[in-house]
XYZ file of C-alpha atoms in Angstrom:
459
model
C 60.043 -78.481 -33.153
C 56.329 -79.588 -33.629
C 55.558 -83.227 -34.178
C 54.313 -82.367 -37.715
C 57.078 -81.587 -40.091
C 56.209 -78.201 -42.073
C 54.538 -79.066 -45.397
C 56.738 -77.994 -48.400
C 55.258 -74.779 -49.857
C 54.581 -74.917 -53.524
C 55.964 -72.332 -55.869
C 54.103 -69.098 -55.988
C 52.888 -69.672 -59.442
C 51.410 -73.087 -58.593
C 49.745 -71.664 -55.436
C 48.069 -68.625 -57.473
C 47.028 -71.138 -59.937
C 45.372 -73.493 -57.361
C 43.507 -70.390 -56.020
C 42.318 -69.850 -59.477
C 41.231 -73.392 -59.581
C 38.973 -72.812 -56.489
C 37.377 -69.953 -58.219
C 36.374 -71.934 -61.148
C 34.840 -75.014 -59.305
C 31.069 -75.502 -59.082
C 29.626 -73.827 -56.042
C 28.808 -77.266 -54.450
C 32.412 -78.272 -54.688
C 33.876 -75.648 -52.357
C 33.250 -77.076 -49.031
C 31.881 -80.136 -47.372
C 28.607 -80.122 -45.713
C 27.064 -77.684 -48.161
C 23.580 -77.474 -46.282
C 25.166 -76.229 -43.032
C 22.720 -78.495 -41.157
C 24.907 -80.327 -38.974
C 26.519 -77.778 -36.629
C 29.452 -78.790 -34.497
C 29.522 -78.323 -30.829
C 31.019 -75.330 -29.150
C 34.091 -75.947 -27.106
C 33.725 -76.459 -23.429
C 32.656 -73.167 -21.774
C 34.924 -73.324 -18.762
C 35.346 -70.023 -16.843
C 38.322 -68.054 -18.268
C 40.483 -65.337 -16.405
C 40.470 -61.916 -17.994
C 43.733 -60.569 -19.574
C 45.888 -58.321 -17.701
C 46.105 -54.722 -19.335
C 49.367 -53.243 -18.480
C 49.581 -49.292 -18.374
C 49.506 -47.529 -21.689
C 53.008 -46.636 -22.863
C 53.486 -42.923 -22.511
C 55.895 -42.413 -25.319
C 57.088 -44.517 -28.397
C 60.589 -44.741 -26.777
C 58.909 -46.530 -23.818
C 57.069 -48.857 -25.882
C 60.385 -49.775 -27.872
C 62.239 -50.213 -24.618
C 59.820 -53.154 -23.736
C 60.877 -54.992 -26.930
C 57.650 -57.162 -26.500
C 57.019 -56.265 -30.323
C 59.925 -56.543 -32.844
C 60.431 -53.016 -34.152
C 60.180 -54.290 -37.696
C 56.548 -55.557 -36.829
C 55.448 -52.151 -35.402
C 55.021 -49.766 -38.410
C 51.581 -48.949 -37.001
C 53.098 -46.906 -34.106
C 53.390 -44.074 -36.389
C 49.690 -43.738 -36.184
C 49.709 -43.901 -32.339
C 52.556 -41.527 -31.513
C 53.488 -38.273 -32.833
C 56.136 -38.104 -35.619
C 56.987 -34.509 -35.288
C 56.815 -31.809 -32.667
C 53.614 -30.069 -32.880
C 54.907 -26.539 -32.696
C 54.424 -23.354 -34.594
C 57.235 -21.974 -36.692
C 57.992 -19.467 -33.999
C 58.413 -22.268 -31.557
C 55.135 -21.804 -29.646
C 53.170 -24.917 -29.042
C 50.212 -25.576 -31.255
C 46.709 -25.447 -29.377
C 46.632 -29.271 -28.911
C 50.172 -29.492 -28.125
C 52.456 -32.609 -28.174
C 55.936 -33.510 -29.132
C 57.519 -36.359 -31.269
C 57.101 -39.819 -29.767
C 54.233 -38.827 -27.530
C 50.818 -40.518 -27.794
C 48.113 -38.872 -29.635
C 45.167 -37.910 -27.452
C 42.590 -40.770 -27.166
C 44.865 -43.365 -28.546
C 46.947 -46.006 -26.398
C 49.126 -48.917 -27.165
C 48.732 -51.567 -24.641
C 50.742 -54.594 -23.723
C 47.900 -57.110 -22.845
C 48.999 -60.266 -21.256
C 47.194 -63.609 -22.099
C 46.951 -66.106 -19.500
C 45.688 -68.858 -22.016
C 48.812 -68.161 -24.289
C 51.408 -68.635 -21.486
C 51.417 -64.974 -20.542
C 52.392 -63.858 -23.921
C 52.015 -59.997 -24.317
C 49.892 -58.881 -27.191
C 49.980 -55.462 -28.612
C 46.615 -53.851 -28.720
C 45.900 -50.339 -30.008
C 42.937 -48.768 -28.604
C 40.826 -45.614 -29.502
C 38.754 -44.036 -26.730
C 35.424 -42.714 -27.480
C 35.356 -38.838 -28.020
C 31.690 -38.742 -26.944
C 30.348 -40.240 -23.589
C 33.211 -42.866 -23.250
C 31.809 -44.194 -20.089
C 28.667 -45.241 -22.002
C 30.287 -46.130 -25.213
C 29.974 -49.694 -26.822
C 33.167 -51.546 -27.973
C 34.156 -52.271 -31.789
C 37.030 -55.017 -32.331
C 38.845 -54.665 -35.636
C 40.824 -57.720 -36.651
C 43.610 -57.551 -39.113
C 44.180 -59.978 -42.160
C 46.865 -62.681 -42.810
C 49.910 -60.831 -41.225
C 47.892 -59.804 -38.157
C 49.104 -56.189 -38.533
C 52.603 -57.004 -38.277
C 53.434 -55.594 -41.718
C 51.982 -52.553 -43.640
C 48.522 -54.421 -43.893
C 46.576 -53.121 -40.881
C 43.626 -50.911 -40.252
C 45.645 -47.925 -39.068
C 48.055 -47.774 -42.097
C 45.764 -48.995 -44.813
C 42.253 -47.065 -43.910
C 40.945 -43.866 -42.330
C 39.625 -46.225 -39.282
C 41.115 -43.627 -36.812
C 39.179 -40.712 -38.325
C 36.231 -42.703 -39.016
C 35.521 -44.475 -35.680
C 37.428 -41.845 -33.367
C 35.912 -38.597 -34.825
C 33.290 -39.044 -37.378
C 31.490 -41.707 -35.346
C 33.243 -40.515 -32.070
C 30.912 -42.716 -29.605
C 32.639 -46.090 -29.651
C 35.621 -47.655 -28.073
C 37.731 -49.412 -30.579
C 40.115 -52.395 -29.794
C 42.709 -53.487 -32.631
C 44.948 -56.441 -31.687
C 48.231 -56.089 -33.638
C 49.446 -59.731 -33.731
C 48.355 -63.228 -34.659
C 50.069 -63.622 -38.030
C 48.842 -66.522 -40.153
C 46.823 -67.901 -37.134
C 43.213 -67.653 -38.301
C 42.680 -66.060 -34.791
C 41.753 -69.580 -33.724
C 42.748 -71.918 -30.774
C 45.467 -74.123 -32.143
C 45.855 -77.797 -31.463
C 49.604 -77.717 -31.321
C 52.350 -75.378 -30.428
C 54.487 -73.603 -33.026
C 57.967 -72.761 -32.338
C 57.819 -69.068 -33.633
C 54.182 -68.041 -34.236
C 53.581 -68.767 -30.348
C 56.019 -66.185 -29.213
C 56.003 -62.363 -28.471
C 59.028 -60.237 -29.007
C 60.599 -61.189 -25.587
C 60.179 -65.005 -26.538
C 57.506 -65.511 -24.011
C 54.262 -67.505 -25.010
C 52.700 -70.860 -25.255
C 50.154 -72.412 -27.804
C 48.092 -69.870 -29.725
C 44.635 -69.560 -28.181
C 43.252 -66.533 -30.236
C 39.373 -67.375 -29.924
C 39.781 -67.631 -26.202
C 41.871 -64.420 -26.008
C 39.456 -62.484 -28.414
C 36.129 -63.664 -27.065
C 36.898 -64.180 -23.443
C 40.031 -62.835 -21.856
C 40.324 -59.486 -23.866
C 36.690 -58.551 -23.552
C 36.545 -58.922 -19.768
C 39.639 -56.712 -19.617
C 38.395 -54.026 -21.757
C 34.643 -53.767 -21.100
C 32.629 -53.065 -18.214
C 32.694 -50.443 -15.259
C 35.904 -52.292 -14.204
C 37.475 -52.670 -17.494
C 40.060 -50.653 -19.256
C 37.469 -48.296 -20.829
C 35.460 -48.079 -17.634
C 32.206 -48.172 -19.762
C 28.930 -49.236 -18.649
C 27.852 -50.594 -22.134
C 27.487 -54.274 -22.677
C 27.244 -53.778 -26.321
C 29.987 -54.867 -28.849
C 30.567 -55.555 -32.519
C 33.424 -57.501 -34.367
C 34.779 -56.814 -37.850
C 37.168 -59.067 -39.791
C 38.628 -58.921 -43.330
C 40.368 -61.525 -45.548
C 41.848 -64.192 -43.199
C 39.910 -62.906 -40.256
C 36.607 -62.580 -42.196
C 35.880 -66.395 -41.537
C 37.031 -66.161 -37.912
C 34.441 -63.553 -36.959
C 31.623 -65.511 -38.294
C 33.059 -68.503 -36.414
C 33.058 -66.392 -33.213
C 29.529 -65.573 -33.752
C 28.486 -69.072 -34.327
C 30.347 -70.621 -31.293
C 29.573 -67.740 -28.930
C 25.845 -67.224 -29.359
C 24.591 -64.003 -28.175
C 28.001 -62.572 -27.500
C 27.955 -60.052 -30.330
C 25.481 -57.482 -31.312
C 26.878 -57.118 -34.731
C 29.404 -58.804 -37.130
C 30.987 -57.816 -40.510
C 33.052 -60.091 -42.580
C 34.689 -58.655 -45.522
C 36.107 -60.643 -48.620
C 36.710 -63.796 -46.657
C 35.957 -67.589 -47.603
C 33.460 -68.904 -44.791
C 34.344 -72.550 -45.688
C 37.643 -73.877 -44.502
C 37.237 -77.443 -44.771
C 36.938 -79.852 -47.919
C 38.180 -78.269 -51.220
C 38.356 -74.819 -49.398
C 41.443 -76.288 -47.258
C 43.616 -75.154 -50.066
C 43.029 -71.458 -49.157
C 43.722 -72.090 -45.484
C 46.877 -73.979 -46.583
C 48.278 -70.842 -48.445
C 47.739 -68.709 -45.443
C 49.390 -70.937 -42.514
C 52.210 -71.878 -44.906
C 53.220 -68.290 -44.976
C 53.993 -68.718 -41.315
C 55.844 -72.073 -41.917
C 52.983 -73.798 -40.220
C 50.487 -76.552 -41.274
C 46.727 -76.933 -41.183
C 47.225 -79.909 -38.918
C 49.253 -77.937 -36.357
C 46.491 -75.432 -36.151
C 43.256 -77.626 -36.395
C 44.505 -81.260 -36.310
C 43.251 -83.801 -38.690
C 41.556 -82.559 -41.839
C 37.833 -83.082 -41.621
C 38.170 -83.767 -37.902
C 36.022 -82.265 -35.003
C 38.297 -79.158 -34.596
C 38.385 -78.343 -38.307
C 34.632 -78.731 -38.654
C 34.017 -76.628 -35.549
C 36.078 -73.732 -37.210
C 34.234 -73.901 -40.615
C 31.774 -71.099 -40.756
C 29.733 -72.687 -43.519
C 29.482 -76.147 -41.645
C 28.026 -74.138 -38.671
C 25.798 -71.565 -40.523
C 22.762 -72.826 -38.816
C 23.966 -71.425 -35.522
C 23.829 -67.785 -37.066
C 19.792 -67.970 -36.838
C 19.622 -65.858 -33.735
C 22.508 -63.752 -34.549
C 21.197 -60.358 -35.828
C 23.074 -57.440 -37.728
C 25.454 -59.368 -40.063
C 27.221 -57.877 -43.002
C 29.080 -60.012 -45.446
C 30.835 -58.486 -48.615
C 32.741 -59.808 -51.582
C 34.013 -58.422 -54.936
C 34.104 -60.190 -58.302
C 37.882 -60.027 -58.690
C 37.467 -57.630 -61.644
C 39.344 -54.434 -61.513
C 37.497 -51.548 -60.023
C 37.974 -47.825 -59.051
C 40.590 -48.631 -56.423
C 42.680 -50.798 -58.773
C 43.482 -48.296 -61.570
C 46.369 -45.977 -61.736
C 44.190 -43.036 -61.910
C 42.397 -43.922 -58.752
C 42.641 -42.782 -55.103
C 45.115 -45.835 -54.035
C 47.681 -45.883 -56.883
C 47.636 -42.134 -57.751
C 49.360 -42.578 -61.066
C 51.543 -45.648 -60.673
C 50.665 -48.069 -63.449
C 52.819 -50.724 -62.280
C 50.825 -50.886 -58.917
C 48.067 -52.236 -60.848
C 49.695 -55.466 -61.501
C 49.358 -57.043 -58.113
C 45.635 -56.241 -57.624
C 44.810 -57.198 -61.199
C 46.562 -60.470 -61.003
C 46.928 -61.915 -57.497
C 44.233 -59.850 -55.846
C 41.740 -60.533 -58.679
C 42.311 -64.320 -58.317
C 41.935 -64.304 -54.576
C 38.750 -62.139 -54.614
C 37.292 -64.265 -57.267
C 37.688 -67.276 -55.054
C 36.048 -65.444 -52.129
C 33.251 -64.365 -54.395
C 32.496 -68.074 -55.132
C 32.914 -68.875 -51.321
C 30.532 -66.076 -50.200
C 27.847 -67.151 -52.692
C 28.265 -70.786 -51.557
C 27.828 -69.591 -48.034
C 24.781 -67.573 -48.844
C 23.141 -70.464 -50.454
C 23.890 -72.863 -47.435
C 22.707 -70.142 -45.026
C 19.306 -69.755 -46.789
C 19.106 -73.456 -46.908
C 19.645 -73.587 -43.098
C 16.958 -70.879 -42.615
C 19.285 -67.937 -42.049
C 17.928 -65.473 -44.221
C 18.618 -62.203 -42.495
C 22.286 -61.661 -43.551
C 23.136 -58.510 -45.443
C 25.335 -59.033 -48.366
C 27.159 -56.629 -50.422
C 28.235 -58.275 -53.722
C 30.216 -55.816 -55.607
C 30.319 -55.808 -59.370
C 33.945 -55.220 -59.324
C 36.807 -55.065 -56.956
C 40.027 -57.120 -56.074
C 41.274 -58.270 -52.706
C 42.705 -55.031 -51.430
C 42.164 -52.351 -48.708
C 40.494 -49.799 -50.770
C 37.276 -51.877 -50.884
C 37.493 -52.971 -47.190
C 37.597 -49.153 -46.323
C 34.391 -48.935 -48.538
C 33.030 -51.792 -46.388
C 33.919 -49.956 -43.291
C 31.873 -47.188 -44.218
C 29.037 -49.300 -45.803
C 28.634 -51.758 -42.827
C 28.338 -48.903 -40.456
C 24.545 -48.872 -40.390
C 24.335 -52.540 -39.719
C 26.807 -52.296 -36.867
C 25.058 -49.167 -35.427
C 21.902 -50.989 -35.317
C 23.339 -53.658 -33.330
C 25.059 -51.211 -30.939
C 21.785 -49.443 -30.226
C 22.604 -46.278 -32.292
C 19.931 -44.431 -34.577
C 20.242 -46.209 -38.034
C 19.084 -43.072 -39.754
C 21.982 -41.022 -38.302
C 24.328 -43.975 -39.160
C 23.357 -43.762 -42.765
C 24.044 -40.085 -42.720
C 27.416 -40.610 -40.901
C 28.309 -43.260 -43.531
C 27.548 -41.028 -46.453
C 29.422 -38.043 -45.225
C 32.459 -40.155 -44.210
C 32.511 -41.769 -47.698
C 32.068 -38.379 -49.347
C 34.881 -36.720 -47.224
C 37.297 -39.763 -48.054
C 36.740 -39.290 -51.765
C 37.139 -35.425 -51.665
C 40.584 -35.899 -49.799
C 41.554 -38.979 -52.025
C 40.536 -38.095 -55.657
C 43.383 -39.770 -57.478
C 44.757 -38.132 -60.461
C 41.828 -38.726 -62.769
C 42.418 -38.290 -66.471
C 46.105 -37.800 -65.926
C 46.455 -41.509 -64.833
C 45.710 -44.809 -66.531
C 45.999 -44.863 -70.510
C 46.873 -41.259 -70.828
C 49.819 -41.634 -68.256
C 51.098 -44.590 -70.561
C 50.508 -42.714 -73.703
C 52.596 -39.641 -72.355
C 55.282 -41.758 -71.276
C 55.411 -43.501 -74.508
C 55.300 -40.145 -76.495
C 58.117 -38.833 -74.255
C 60.228 -41.836 -75.012
C 59.665 -41.407 -78.638
C 60.482 -37.637 -78.579
C 63.731 -38.466 -76.703
C 64.726 -41.164 -79.227
C 64.020 -38.886 -81.914
C 66.268 -36.030 -80.478
C 68.995 -38.624 -79.996
C 68.780 -39.700 -83.680
C 68.832 -36.057 -84.782
C 72.182 -35.367 -82.946
C 73.983 -38.364 -84.510
């Protein structure tokens, strides 16, 4: 067990209320070091060995036999492997072939061994570029609080596979599928459960080391897994990892050609610690296990707002936040809920509070960035929108011109790709329109009245 006892978790109602309190505080109260003029030094840049990439699993059965990922944490596999035989009704194979359990064409599940984390094996899903894979840059997608181990990951909640793999087509994509409640940071202390893979192998979590040093060395370059000659890379984070990717840019200057941060709270010290607590406590961990003393050197180093001045030379940054008010993806008639009125409760209540808090955080960060002379960040402040994947999918499309510019692609073409992809998604996910929302509830109420009247008439 850790030398620090796990902090008692407050009731959910108290935690939600606390998050709401953060959203109501004055902008200057959300974090310490508001001006961002005292950046904290980067960690010692010692040489780090690359991760070891094991051969891709040929089938889902092979991956499951390894057991390095608990089966209940690998729901994303259905997007990596075929779920049905791809044959015609007469039994003849379809043109692209394939049987249940086999990998889809350019996708792979890789067990990647991290030296810094005690040879723990990390599940990493990759999508190889369709066009010019040997000259394609790399895009890293980080998941949110559960690290992709639940349903909340890029494969299950967005059209990332279609967008990056086909509509863009000329980028290699890397998606780690672990790291729950870790902030993708290097931890100060070991944790009895969060450190381990499914085979109970692993040491202290060292996610920044893995994601900024070990994994890129293994994936990129002519000798890397993709065998690409490109030295360009971008990283995208959402929710928990939205602050992490900004820290990576600050503490690894010049490493990324583009960074996108969706719905995060860049500040993680001072009053903003309350949001960090809510995340790590879900993993039965504490802030101190992760970063040591509150307000200490490690905690300050991992606060993106404190170190915002380090982004002066970082180009192609996209940051987004909604207001917390319900928008098009939150209503029963929309593309996400498709007629489920009960489904609006979570985004309206919990998701609205969280996004309202991130909106305050992001405005505070913007003010701190401008005070520090960092004026080139592209912000997308939506008038509506809660803390949920529908808006991060919008951001995936919306940030592509910024990402593309950093990766050396034509920005005009990137805008066209963005617009076409967004239109295609809406065409394929139109929701139920007037059949949902209030009309749906009205119809249900009317049907209940008619059934009651009929029952009374029979008595």
